[in-house]
Structures are given as C-alpha cells and as structure tokens.
mmCIF file of C-alpha atoms in Angstrom:
data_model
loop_
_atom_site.group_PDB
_atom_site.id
_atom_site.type_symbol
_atom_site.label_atom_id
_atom_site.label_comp_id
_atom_site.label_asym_id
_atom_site.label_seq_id
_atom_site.Cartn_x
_atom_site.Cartn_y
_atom_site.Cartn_z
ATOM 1 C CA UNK A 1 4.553 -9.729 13.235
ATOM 2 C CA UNK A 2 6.767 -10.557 16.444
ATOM 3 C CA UNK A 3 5.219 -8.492 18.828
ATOM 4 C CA UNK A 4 1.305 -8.100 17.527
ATOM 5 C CA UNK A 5 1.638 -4.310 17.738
ATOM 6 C CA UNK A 6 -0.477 -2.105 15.134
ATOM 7 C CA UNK A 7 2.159 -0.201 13.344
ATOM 8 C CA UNK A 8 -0.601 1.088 10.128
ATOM 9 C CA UNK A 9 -2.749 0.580 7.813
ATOM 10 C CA UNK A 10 -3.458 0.726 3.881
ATOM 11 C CA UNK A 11 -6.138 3.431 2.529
ATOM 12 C CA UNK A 12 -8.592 1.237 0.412
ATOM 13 C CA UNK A 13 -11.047 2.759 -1.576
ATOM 14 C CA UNK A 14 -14.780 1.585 -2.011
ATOM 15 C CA UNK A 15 -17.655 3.131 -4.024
ATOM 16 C CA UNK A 16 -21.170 2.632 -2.423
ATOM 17 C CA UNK A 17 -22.881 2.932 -5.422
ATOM 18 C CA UNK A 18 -26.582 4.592 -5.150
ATOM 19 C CA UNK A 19 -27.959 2.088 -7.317
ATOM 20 C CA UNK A 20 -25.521 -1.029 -7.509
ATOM 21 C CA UNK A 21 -24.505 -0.570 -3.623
ATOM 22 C CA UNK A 22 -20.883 -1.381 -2.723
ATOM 23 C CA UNK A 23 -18.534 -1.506 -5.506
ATOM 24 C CA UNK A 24 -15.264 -3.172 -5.394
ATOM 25 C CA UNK A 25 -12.138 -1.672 -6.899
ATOM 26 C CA UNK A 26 -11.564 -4.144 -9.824
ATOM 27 C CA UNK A 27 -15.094 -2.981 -10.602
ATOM 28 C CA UNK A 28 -14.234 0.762 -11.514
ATOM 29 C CA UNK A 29 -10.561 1.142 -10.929
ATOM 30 C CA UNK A 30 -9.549 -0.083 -14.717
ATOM 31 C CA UNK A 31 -12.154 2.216 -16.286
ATOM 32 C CA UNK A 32 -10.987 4.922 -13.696
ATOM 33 C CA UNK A 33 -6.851 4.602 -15.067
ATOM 34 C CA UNK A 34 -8.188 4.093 -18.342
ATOM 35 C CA UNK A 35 -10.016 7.522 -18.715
ATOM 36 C CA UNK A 36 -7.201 9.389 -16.601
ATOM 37 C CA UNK A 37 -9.874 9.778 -13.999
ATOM 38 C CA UNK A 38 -7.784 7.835 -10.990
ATOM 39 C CA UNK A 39 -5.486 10.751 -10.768
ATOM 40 C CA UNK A 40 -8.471 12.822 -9.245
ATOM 41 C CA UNK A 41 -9.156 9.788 -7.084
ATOM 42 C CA UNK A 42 -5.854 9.238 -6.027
ATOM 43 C CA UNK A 43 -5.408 12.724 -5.074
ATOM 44 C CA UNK A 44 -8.885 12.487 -3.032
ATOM 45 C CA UNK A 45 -8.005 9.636 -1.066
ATOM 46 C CA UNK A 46 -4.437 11.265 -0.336
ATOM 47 C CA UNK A 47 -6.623 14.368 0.966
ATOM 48 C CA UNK A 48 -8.378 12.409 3.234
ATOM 49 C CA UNK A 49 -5.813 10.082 4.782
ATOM 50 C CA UNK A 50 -3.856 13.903 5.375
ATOM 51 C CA UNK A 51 -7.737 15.098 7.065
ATOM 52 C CA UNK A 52 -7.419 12.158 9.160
ATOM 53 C CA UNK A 53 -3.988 11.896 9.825
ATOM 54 C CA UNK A 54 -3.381 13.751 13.540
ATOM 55 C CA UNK A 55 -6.659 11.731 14.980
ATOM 56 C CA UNK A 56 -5.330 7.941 13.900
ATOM 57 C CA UNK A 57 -1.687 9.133 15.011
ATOM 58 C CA UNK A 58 -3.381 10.476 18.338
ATOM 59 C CA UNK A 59 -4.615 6.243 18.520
ATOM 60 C CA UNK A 60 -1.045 5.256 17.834
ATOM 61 C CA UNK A 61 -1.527 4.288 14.135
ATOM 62 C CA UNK A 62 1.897 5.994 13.236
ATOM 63 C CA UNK A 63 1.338 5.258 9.164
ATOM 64 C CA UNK A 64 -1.082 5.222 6.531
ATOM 65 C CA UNK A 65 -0.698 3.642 2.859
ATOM 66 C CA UNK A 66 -2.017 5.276 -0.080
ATOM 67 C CA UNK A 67 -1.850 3.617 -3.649
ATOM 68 C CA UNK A 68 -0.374 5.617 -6.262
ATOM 69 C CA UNK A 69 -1.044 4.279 -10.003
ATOM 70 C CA UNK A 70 0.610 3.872 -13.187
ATOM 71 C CA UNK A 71 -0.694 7.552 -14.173
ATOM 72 C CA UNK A 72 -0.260 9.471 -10.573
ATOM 73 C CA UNK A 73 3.750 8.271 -11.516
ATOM 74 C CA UNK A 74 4.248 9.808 -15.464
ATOM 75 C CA UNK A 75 2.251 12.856 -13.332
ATOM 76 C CA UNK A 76 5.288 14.969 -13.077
ATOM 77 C CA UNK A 77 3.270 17.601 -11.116
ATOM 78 C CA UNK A 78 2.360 14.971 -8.579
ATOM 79 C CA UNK A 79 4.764 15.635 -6.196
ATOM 80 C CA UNK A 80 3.670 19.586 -5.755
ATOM 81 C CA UNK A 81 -0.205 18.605 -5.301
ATOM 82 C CA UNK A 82 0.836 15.785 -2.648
ATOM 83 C CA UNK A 83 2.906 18.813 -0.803
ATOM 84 C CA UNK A 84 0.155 21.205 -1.207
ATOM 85 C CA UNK A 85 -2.250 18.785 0.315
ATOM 86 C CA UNK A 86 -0.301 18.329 3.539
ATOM 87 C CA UNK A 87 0.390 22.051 4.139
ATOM 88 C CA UNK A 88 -3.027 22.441 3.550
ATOM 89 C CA UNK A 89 -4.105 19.664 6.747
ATOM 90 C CA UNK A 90 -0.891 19.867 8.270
ATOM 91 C CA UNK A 91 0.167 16.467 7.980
ATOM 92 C CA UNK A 92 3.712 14.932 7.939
ATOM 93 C CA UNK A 93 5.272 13.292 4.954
ATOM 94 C CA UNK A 94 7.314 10.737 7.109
ATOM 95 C CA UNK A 95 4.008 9.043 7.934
ATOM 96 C CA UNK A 96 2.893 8.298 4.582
ATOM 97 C CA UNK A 97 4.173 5.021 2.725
ATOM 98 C CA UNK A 98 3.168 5.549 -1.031
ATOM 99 C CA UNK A 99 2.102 2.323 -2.277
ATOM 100 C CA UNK A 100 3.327 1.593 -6.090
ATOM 101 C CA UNK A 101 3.062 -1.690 -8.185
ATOM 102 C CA UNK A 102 5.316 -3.504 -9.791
ATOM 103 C CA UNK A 103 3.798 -2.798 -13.057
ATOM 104 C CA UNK A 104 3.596 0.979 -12.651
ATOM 105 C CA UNK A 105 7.035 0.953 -12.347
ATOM 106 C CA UNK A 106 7.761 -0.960 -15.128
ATOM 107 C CA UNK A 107 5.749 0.961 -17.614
ATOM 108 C CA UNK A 108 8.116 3.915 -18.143
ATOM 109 C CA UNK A 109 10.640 2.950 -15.157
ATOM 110 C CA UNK A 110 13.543 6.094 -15.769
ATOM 111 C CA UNK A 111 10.197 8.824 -15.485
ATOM 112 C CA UNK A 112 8.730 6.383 -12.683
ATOM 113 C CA UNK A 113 12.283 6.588 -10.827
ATOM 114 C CA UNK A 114 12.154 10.622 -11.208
ATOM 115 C CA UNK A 115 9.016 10.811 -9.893
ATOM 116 C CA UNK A 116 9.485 8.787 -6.666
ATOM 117 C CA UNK A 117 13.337 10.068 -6.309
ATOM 118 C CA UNK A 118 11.412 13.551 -5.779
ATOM 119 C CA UNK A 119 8.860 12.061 -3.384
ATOM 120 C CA UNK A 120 11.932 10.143 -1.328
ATOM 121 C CA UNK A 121 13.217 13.844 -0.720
ATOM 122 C CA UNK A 122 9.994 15.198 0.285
ATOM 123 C CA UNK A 123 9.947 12.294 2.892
ATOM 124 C CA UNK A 124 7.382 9.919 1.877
ATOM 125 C CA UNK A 125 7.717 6.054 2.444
ATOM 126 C CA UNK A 126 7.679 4.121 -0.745
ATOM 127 C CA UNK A 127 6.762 0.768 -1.023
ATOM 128 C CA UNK A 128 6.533 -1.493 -4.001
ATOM 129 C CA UNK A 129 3.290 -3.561 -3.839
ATOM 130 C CA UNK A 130 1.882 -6.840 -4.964
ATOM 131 C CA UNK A 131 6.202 -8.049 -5.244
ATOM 132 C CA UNK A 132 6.141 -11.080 -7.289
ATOM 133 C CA UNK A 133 3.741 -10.688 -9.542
ATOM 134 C CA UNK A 134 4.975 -8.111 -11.955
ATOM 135 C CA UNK A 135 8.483 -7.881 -13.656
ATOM 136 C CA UNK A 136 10.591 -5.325 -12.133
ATOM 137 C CA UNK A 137 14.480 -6.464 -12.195
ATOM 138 C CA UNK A 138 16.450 -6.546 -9.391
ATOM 139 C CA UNK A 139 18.727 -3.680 -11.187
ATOM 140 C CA UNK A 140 15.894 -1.118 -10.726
ATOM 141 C CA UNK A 141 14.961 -2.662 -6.950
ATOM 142 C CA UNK A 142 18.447 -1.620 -5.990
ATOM 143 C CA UNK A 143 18.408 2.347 -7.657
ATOM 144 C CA UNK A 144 14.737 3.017 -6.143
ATOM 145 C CA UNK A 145 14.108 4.723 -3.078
ATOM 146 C CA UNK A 146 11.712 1.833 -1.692
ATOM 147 C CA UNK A 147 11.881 1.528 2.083
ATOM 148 C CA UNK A 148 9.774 -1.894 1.548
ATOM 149 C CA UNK A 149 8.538 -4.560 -0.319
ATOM 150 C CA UNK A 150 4.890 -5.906 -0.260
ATOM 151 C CA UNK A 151 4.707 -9.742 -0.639
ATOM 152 C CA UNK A 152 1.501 -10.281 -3.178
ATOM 153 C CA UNK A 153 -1.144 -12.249 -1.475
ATOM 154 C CA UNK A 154 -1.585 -14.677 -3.896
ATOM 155 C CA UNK A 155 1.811 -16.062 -2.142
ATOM 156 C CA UNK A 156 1.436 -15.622 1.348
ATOM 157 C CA UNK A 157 -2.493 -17.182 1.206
ATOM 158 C CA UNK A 158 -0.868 -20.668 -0.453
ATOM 159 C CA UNK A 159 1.952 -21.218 1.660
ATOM 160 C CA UNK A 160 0.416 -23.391 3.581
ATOM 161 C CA UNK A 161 -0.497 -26.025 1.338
ATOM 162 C CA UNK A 162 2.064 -25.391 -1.039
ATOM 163 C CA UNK A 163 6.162 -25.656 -0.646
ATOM 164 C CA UNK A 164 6.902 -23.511 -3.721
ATOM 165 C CA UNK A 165 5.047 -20.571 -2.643
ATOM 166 C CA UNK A 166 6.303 -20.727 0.906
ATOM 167 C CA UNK A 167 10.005 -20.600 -0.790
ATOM 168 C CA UNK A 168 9.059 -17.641 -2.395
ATOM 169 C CA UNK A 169 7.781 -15.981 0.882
ATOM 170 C CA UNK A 170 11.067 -17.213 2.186
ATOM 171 C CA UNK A 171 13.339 -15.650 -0.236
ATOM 172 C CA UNK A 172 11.300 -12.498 -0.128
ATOM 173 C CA UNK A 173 11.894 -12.051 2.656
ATOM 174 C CA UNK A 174 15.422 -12.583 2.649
ATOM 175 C CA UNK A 175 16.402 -10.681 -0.428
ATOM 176 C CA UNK A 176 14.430 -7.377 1.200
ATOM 177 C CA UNK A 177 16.088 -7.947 4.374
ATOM 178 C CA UNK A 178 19.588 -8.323 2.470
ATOM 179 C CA UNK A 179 19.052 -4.976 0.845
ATOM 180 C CA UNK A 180 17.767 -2.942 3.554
ATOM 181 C CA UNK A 181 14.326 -3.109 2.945
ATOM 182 C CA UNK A 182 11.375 -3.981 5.638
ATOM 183 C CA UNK A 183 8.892 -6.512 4.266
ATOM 184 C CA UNK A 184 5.216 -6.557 4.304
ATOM 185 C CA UNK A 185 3.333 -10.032 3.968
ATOM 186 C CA UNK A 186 -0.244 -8.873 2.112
ATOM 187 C CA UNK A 187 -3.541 -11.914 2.489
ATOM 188 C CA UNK A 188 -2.592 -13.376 6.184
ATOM 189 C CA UNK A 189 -6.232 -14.742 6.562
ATOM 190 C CA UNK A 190 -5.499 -17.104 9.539
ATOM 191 C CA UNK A 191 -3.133 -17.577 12.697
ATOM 192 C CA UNK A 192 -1.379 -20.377 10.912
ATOM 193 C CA UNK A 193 0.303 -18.565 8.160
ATOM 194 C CA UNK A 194 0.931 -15.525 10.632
ATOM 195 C CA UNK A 195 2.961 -17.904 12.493
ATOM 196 C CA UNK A 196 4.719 -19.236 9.424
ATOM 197 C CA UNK A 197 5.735 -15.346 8.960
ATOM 198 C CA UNK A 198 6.822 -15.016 12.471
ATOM 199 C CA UNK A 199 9.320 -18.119 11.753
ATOM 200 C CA UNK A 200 10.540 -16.440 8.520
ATOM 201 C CA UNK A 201 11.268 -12.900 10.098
ATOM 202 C CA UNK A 202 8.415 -11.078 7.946
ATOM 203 C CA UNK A 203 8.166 -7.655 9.608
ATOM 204 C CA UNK A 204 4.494 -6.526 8.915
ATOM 205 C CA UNK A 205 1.612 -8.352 7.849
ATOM 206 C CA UNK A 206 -1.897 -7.424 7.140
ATOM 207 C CA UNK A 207 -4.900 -9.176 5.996
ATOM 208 C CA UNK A 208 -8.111 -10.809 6.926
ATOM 209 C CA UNK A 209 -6.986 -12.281 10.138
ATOM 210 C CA UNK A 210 -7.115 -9.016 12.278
ATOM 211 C CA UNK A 211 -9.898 -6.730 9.688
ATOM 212 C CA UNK A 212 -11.743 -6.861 6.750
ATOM 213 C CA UNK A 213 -11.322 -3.090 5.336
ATOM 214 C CA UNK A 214 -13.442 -0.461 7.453
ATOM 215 C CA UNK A 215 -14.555 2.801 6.833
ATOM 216 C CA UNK A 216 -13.137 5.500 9.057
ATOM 217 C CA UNK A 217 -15.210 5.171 12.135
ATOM 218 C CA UNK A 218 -15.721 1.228 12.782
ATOM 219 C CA UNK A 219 -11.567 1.537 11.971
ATOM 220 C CA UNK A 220 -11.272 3.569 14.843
ATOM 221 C CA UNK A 221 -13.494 1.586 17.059
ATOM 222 C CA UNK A 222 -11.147 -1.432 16.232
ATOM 223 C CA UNK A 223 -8.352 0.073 16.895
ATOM 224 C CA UNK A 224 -9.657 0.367 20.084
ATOM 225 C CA UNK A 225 -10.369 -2.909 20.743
ATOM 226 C CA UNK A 226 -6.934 -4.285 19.686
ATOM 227 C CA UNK A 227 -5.140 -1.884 21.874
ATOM 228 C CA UNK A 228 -7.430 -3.352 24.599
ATOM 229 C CA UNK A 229 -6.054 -7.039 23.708
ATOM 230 C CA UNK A 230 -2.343 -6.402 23.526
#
C-alpha cells in the first residue's frame, strides 16, 4: 500500500462451464465441500500455481495465495501431497501463503492447528482470510502460525460511508500489527479507500481497483503493464 509495488496475488478459481459459460465460485464451491470433491480441486489449483510458479517469480510476483478449505484442514495427509507437488515442479514453499477462513478454523480448531503447525514447518505462509466475519477468538489467533490477517471486504468496501466499519479496519489493523502479523485489506475498489489504508498503515491490499481476476496469460500481460507505471 505505501509504495504501489506488486508484492502477489491470490489463485481464484473459475469454471467456464460448456453449457452455462463462466461459473462463479459460490455457484459450485458449496456443492464441491459438500461432496468432499474440493479436496481434488484444491490440490489442482495448488498444482498449478507450483507449474507456474518460476515464470510469475521471473516477473517479480514473489507470492501466490491458494485457498485451503474446511476439508483440505481435517486432511491430515495434506501436508505430504502439498510437498509432493512442489518436488514434483520444483517450487518453493516460502512463496506460498495458504489462505484459510475463519470458519475452517473454527470447525475442529485443535486438528485445524495440527494441520497448519505442520505446514508452518514445511515453510508455507498462512493467512487467515475473510477476518471479521467468522468467530475465531483471539486465544487461538495468538497459538496459530498465521503470518497475516485478511481484512473481509465487506469492511474495507464500507468504510467510506460508514464510521463503524472504518473502526474496524482501524483496529484490524492495529491488533495484527500488535501481534506480529502483516495485514491484507481484501475489496479496495477505488483510490479513495486505498488512500484511507495508506493513512491506517494497512500493508497489502488487493481488489478491483488495480484487476478484476485474470486467467494466467492476460495476468501476465498486466503485470507488465503495472511494472511499466511504477
């Protein structure tokens, strides 16, 4: 956020559908962790962000952010198949942020904390996503091996207009900062609200503002482009 740099960006995952065309996640994602099927996805789009991971670090996006569910975390194998995938594209741990919800936690949190202890030694990056909208306690925040918090949108889109939400930003920010954590403001849709961030010390931000997501190639050629204006 201060200096406008591209330091990542968040695998998203969209189905273009043969017959419906482009499906959003909240269109197939719930029957997907419902059926057990999203641990084969997961582990697909972890394949690819590995594939890819020496080209977008060769156009100086140093990390990528896959989403891990509720299931990927009771998976206790998950940890082996993630390091299996890496030897098998030669990627590096360290550059990986693991993206995990509040809620996922939350669900069974002393197998969830086993699961991402392991991953911490392995090297990954966690960060807890959509923070604020689920209802971890501050008691498990401070045992986890989270290198970051991920202020939901829903917060960070209202501040604007409305003083509560831009407290909550605020404190956020503050309580990740107190403990050691980097902070991530999710839903920055306009240059306004970036600057509010900039004012509040928010470290990272990502939204509509600088992309809508992008599949592999038109990601590259706008990575391009925003190295050409900064």
């Amino acid at each position: 956020v201060a200096s406008g740099a591209l330091c990542g960006a968040e695998a998203l995952v969209r189905w273009q559908h043969p017959q419906r065309g482009l499906l959003a996640p909240f269109v197939f994602i719930p029957f997907a962790e419902q059926s057990g099927f999203i641990r084969r996805i997961t582990l697909w789009i972890f394949e690819e962000v590995a594939r890819h991971q020496a080209t977008l670090a060769s156009m100086g996006v140093a990390r990528i952010s896959p989403n891990l569910s509720t299931r990927d975390l009771l998976d206790t194998e998950l940890p082996d198949k993630l390091d299996a995938l890496l030897a098998h594209h030669g990627a590096t741990a360290s550059r990986l942020c693991l993206e995990i919800t509040e809620s996922a936690i939350m669900d069974d949190p002393e197998r969830a904390e086993a699961t991402l202890q392991r991953l911490a030694e392995r090297g990954f990056k966690l960060s807890i996503d959509d923070f604020g909208t689920g209802y971890s306690s501050l008691a498990y925040l401070k045992r986890l091996p989270v290198h970051e918090l991920k202020i939901d949108k829903s917060f960070v889109m209202a501040m604007e207009r409305d003083a509560s939400d831009a407290k909550i930003v605020r404190s956020t920010v503050d309580l990740a900062h107190a403990l050691g954590l980097s902070v991530v403001a999710e839903g920055v849709e306009n240059a306004s609200i970036l600057k509010q961030l900039q004012t509040l010390g928010c470290d990272d931000a990502q939204g509509y503002h600088f992309a809508k997501p992008l599949a592999f190639d038109a990601f590259g050629a706008w990575v391009a482009k925003h190295a050409e204006r900064t």
